[in-house]
PDB file of C-alpha atoms in Angstrom:
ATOM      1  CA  UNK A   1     159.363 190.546 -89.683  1.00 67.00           C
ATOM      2  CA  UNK A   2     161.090 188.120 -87.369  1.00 67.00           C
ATOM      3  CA  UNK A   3     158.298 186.250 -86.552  1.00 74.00           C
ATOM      4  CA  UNK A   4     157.156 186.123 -90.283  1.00 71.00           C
ATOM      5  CA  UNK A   5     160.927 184.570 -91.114  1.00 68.00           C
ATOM      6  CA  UNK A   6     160.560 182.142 -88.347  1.00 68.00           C
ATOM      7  CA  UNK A   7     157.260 180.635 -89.510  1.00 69.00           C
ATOM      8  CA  UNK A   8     158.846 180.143 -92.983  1.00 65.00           C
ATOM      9  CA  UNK A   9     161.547 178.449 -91.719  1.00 65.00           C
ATOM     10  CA  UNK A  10     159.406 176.246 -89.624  1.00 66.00           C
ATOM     11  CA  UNK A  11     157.246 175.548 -92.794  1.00 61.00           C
ATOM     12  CA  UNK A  12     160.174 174.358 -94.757  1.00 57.00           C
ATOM     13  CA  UNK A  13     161.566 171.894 -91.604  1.00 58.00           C
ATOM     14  CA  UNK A  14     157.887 170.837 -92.260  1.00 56.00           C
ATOM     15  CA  UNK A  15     158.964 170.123 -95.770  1.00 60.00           C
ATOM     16  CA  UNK A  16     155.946 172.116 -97.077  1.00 57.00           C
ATOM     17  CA  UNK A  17     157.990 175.190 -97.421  1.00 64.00           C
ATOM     18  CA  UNK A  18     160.968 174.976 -99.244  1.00 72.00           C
ATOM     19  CA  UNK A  19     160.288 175.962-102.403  1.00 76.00           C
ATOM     20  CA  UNK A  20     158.562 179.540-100.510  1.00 79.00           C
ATOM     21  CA  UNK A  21     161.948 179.464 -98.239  1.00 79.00           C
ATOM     22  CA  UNK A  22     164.230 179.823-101.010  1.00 84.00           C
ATOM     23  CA  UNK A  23     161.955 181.855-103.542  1.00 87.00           C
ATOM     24  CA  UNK A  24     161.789 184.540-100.512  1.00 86.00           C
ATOM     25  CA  UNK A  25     165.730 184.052-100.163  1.00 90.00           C
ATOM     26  CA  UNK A  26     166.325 184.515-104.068  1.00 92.00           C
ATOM     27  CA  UNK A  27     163.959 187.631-104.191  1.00 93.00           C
ATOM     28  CA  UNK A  28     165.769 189.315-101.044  1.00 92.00           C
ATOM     29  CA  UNK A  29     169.063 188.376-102.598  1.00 91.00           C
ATOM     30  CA  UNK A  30     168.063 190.159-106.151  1.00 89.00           C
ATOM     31  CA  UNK A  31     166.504 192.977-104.369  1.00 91.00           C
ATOM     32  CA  UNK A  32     170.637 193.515-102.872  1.00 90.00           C
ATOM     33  CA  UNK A  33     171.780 193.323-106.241  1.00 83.00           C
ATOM     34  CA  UNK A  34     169.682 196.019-107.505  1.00 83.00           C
ATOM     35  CA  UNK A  35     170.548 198.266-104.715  1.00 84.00           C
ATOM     36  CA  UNK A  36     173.835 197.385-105.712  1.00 84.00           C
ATOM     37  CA  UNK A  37     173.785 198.015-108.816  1.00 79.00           C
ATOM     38  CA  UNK A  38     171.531 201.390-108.738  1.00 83.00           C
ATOM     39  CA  UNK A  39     173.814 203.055-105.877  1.00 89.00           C
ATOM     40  CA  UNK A  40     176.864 204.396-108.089  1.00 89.00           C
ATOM     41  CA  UNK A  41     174.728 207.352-109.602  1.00 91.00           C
ATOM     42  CA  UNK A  42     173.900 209.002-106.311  1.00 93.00           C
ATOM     43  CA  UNK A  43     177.194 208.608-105.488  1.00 94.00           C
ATOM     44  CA  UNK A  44     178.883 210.210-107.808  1.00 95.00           C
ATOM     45  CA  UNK A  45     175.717 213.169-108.186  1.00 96.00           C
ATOM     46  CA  UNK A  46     176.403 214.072-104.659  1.00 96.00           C
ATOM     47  CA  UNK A  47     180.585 214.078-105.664  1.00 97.00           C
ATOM     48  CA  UNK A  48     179.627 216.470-108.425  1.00 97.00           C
ATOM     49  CA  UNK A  49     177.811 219.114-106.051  1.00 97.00           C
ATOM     50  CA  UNK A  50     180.491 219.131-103.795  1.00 97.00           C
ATOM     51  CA  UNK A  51     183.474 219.757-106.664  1.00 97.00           C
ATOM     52  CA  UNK A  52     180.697 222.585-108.123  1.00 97.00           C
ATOM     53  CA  UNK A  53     180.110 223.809-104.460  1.00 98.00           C
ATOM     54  CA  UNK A  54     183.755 223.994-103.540  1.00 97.00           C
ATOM     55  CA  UNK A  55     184.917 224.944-107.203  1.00 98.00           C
ATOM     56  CA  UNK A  56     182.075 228.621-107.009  1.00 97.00           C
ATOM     57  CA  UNK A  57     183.285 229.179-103.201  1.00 97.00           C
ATOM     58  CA  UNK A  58     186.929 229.511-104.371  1.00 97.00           C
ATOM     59  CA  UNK A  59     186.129 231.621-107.807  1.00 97.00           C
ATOM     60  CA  UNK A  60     183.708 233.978-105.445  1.00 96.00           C
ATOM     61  CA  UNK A  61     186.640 234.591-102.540  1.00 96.00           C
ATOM     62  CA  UNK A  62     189.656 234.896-105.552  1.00 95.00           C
ATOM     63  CA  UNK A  63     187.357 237.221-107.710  1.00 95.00           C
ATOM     64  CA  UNK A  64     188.857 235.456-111.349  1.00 95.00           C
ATOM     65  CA  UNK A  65     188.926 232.045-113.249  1.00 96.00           C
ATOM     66  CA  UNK A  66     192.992 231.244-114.102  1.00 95.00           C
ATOM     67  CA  UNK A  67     194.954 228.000-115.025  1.00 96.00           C
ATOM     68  CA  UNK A  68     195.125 227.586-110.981  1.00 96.00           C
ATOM     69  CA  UNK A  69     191.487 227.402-110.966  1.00 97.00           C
ATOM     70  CA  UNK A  70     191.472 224.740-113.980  1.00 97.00           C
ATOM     71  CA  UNK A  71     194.109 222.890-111.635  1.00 97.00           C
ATOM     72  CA  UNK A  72     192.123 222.785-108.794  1.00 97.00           C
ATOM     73  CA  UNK A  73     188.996 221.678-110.465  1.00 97.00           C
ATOM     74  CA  UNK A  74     191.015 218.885-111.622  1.00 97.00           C
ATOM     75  CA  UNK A  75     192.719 217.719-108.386  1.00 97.00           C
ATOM     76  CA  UNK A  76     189.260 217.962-106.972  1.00 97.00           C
ATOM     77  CA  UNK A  77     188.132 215.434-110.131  1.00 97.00           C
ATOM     78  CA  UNK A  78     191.186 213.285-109.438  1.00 97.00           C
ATOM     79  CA  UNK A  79     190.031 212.799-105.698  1.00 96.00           C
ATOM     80  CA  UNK A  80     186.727 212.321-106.108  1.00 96.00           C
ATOM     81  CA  UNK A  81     187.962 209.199-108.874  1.00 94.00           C
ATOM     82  CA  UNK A  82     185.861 210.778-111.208  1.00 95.00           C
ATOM     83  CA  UNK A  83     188.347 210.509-114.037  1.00 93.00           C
ATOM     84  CA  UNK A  84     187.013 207.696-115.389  1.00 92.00           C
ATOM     85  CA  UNK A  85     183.569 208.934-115.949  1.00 93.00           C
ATOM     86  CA  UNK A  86     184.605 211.677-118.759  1.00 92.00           C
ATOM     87  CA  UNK A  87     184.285 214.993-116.387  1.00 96.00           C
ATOM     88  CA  UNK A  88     184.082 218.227-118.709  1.00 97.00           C
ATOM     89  CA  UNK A  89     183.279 221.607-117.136  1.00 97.00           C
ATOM     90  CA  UNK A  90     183.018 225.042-117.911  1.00 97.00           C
ATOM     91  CA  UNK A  91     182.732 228.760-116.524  1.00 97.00           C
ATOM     92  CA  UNK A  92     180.419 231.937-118.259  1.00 96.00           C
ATOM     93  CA  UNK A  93     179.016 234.227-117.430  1.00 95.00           C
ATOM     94  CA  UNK A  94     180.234 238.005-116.527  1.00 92.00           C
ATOM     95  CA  UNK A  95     184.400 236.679-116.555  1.00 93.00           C
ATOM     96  CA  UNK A  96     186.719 239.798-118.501  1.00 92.00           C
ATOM     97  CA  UNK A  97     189.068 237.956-121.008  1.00 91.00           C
ATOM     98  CA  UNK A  98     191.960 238.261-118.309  1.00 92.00           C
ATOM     99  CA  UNK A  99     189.586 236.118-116.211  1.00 94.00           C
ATOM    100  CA  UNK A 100     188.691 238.449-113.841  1.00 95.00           C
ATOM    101  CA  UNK A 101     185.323 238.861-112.043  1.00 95.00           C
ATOM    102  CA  UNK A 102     184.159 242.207-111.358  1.00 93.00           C
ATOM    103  CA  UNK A 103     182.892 242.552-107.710  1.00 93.00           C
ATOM    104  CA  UNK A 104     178.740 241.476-107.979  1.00 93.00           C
ATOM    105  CA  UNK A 105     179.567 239.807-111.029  1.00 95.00           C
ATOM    106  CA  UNK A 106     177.628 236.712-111.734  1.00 96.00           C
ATOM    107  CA  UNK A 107     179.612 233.952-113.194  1.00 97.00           C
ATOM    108  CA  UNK A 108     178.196 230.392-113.788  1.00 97.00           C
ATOM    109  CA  UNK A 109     180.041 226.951-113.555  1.00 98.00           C
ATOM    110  CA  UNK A 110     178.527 223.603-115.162  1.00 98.00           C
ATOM    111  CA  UNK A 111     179.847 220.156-114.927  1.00 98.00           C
ATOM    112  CA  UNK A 112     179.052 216.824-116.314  1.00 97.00           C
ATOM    113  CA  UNK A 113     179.865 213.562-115.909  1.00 97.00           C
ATOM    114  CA  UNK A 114     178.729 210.087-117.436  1.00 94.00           C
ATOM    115  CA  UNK A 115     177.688 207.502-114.930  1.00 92.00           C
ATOM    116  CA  UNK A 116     177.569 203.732-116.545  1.00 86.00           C
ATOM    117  CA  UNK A 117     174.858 201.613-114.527  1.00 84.00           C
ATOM    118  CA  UNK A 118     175.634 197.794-114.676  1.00 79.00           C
ATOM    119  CA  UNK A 119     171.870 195.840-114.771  1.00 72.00           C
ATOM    120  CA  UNK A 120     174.020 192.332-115.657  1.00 70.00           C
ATOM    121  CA  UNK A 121     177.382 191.315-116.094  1.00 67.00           C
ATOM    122  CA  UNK A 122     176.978 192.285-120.220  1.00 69.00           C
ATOM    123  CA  UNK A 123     178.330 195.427-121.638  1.00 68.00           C
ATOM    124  CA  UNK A 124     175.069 195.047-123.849  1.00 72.00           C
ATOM    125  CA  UNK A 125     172.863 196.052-121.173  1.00 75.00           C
ATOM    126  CA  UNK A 126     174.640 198.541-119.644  1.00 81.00           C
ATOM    127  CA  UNK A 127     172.817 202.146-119.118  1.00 85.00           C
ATOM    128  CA  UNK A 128     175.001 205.885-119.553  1.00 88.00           C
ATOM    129  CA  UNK A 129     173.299 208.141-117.599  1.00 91.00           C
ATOM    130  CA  UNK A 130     174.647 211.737-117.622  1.00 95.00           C
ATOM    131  CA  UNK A 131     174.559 213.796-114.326  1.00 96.00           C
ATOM    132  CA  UNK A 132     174.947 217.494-114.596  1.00 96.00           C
ATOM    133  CA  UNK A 133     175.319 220.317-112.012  1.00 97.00           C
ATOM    134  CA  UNK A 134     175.880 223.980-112.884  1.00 97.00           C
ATOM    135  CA  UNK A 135     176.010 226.534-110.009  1.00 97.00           C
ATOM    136  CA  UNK A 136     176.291 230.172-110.138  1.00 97.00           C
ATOM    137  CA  UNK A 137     178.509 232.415-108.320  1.00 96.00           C
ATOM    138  CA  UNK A 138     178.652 235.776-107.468  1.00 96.00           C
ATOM    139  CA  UNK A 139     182.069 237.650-107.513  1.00 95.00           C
ATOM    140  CA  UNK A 140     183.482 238.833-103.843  1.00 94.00           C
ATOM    141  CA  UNK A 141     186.325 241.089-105.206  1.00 93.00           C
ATOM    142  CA  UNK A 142     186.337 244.330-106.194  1.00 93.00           C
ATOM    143  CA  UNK A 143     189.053 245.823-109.005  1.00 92.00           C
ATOM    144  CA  UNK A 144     189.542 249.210-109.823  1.00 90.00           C
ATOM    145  CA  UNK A 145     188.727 250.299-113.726  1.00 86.00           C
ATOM    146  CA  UNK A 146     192.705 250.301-114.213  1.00 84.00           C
ATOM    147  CA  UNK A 147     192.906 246.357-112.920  1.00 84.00           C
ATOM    148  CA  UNK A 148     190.765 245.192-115.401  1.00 75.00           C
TER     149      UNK A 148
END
């Protein structure tokens, strides 16, 4: 590669080669900008199946789904700056109407955000591409008959 970058630079002190030298320049430089540009979504997909991870760990060890829960699905949101991007979740699955999870109970949690790609500088041309992760759970806590 280096020695392929040296003889194009030696062609254009030749003056043979400059329209090649900067055509290779402009191509590498676009090539950035797509990377760029394309990087967000796995970003934020690999945010969203930690939040889902974290979020079915707690509801498994707890054994329910209560405002606290809702709370800490949202702090996790909030540090994961992942407000912006229109975050809704949900829980179903076995959960009582007290939210309690019976022990070997599954329960299931789904999340989705909206991730907006940026091809140009436009709002025109600008792709929404949804990313969605649902993970299920298994309850860890047991309650007697008269708990739930």
């Amino acid at each position: 590669m280096k020695k392929k970058i040296f003889k194009i630079i030696n062609k254009a002190k030749n003056q043979d080669g400059y329209v090649e030298f900067f055509f290779t320049i402009f191509v590498f430089c676009f090539l950035i900008s797509i990377l760029i540009a394309i990087a967000p979504p796995f970003i934020t997909r690999e945010k969203v199946s930690i939040i889902t991870r974290k979020t079915v760990e707690k509801v498994e060890f707890d054994g329910k789904v209560t405002p606290q829960t809702y709370t800490f699905v949202d702090n996790l949101i909030n540090k994961a700056n992942l407000t912006s991007k229109n975050p809704k979740y949900s829980f179903t699955g076995n959960i009582r109407p007290n939210g309690k999870i019976q022990l070997r109970d599954e329960f299931h949690f789904k999340i989705n955000v909206t991730e907006k790609i940026k091809l140009t500088g436009f709002d025109a041309t600008d792709i929404n591409m949804p990313i969605q992760k649902e993970l299920t759970g298994i309850s860890e806590v047991f309650y007697k008959s008269s708990e739930l």
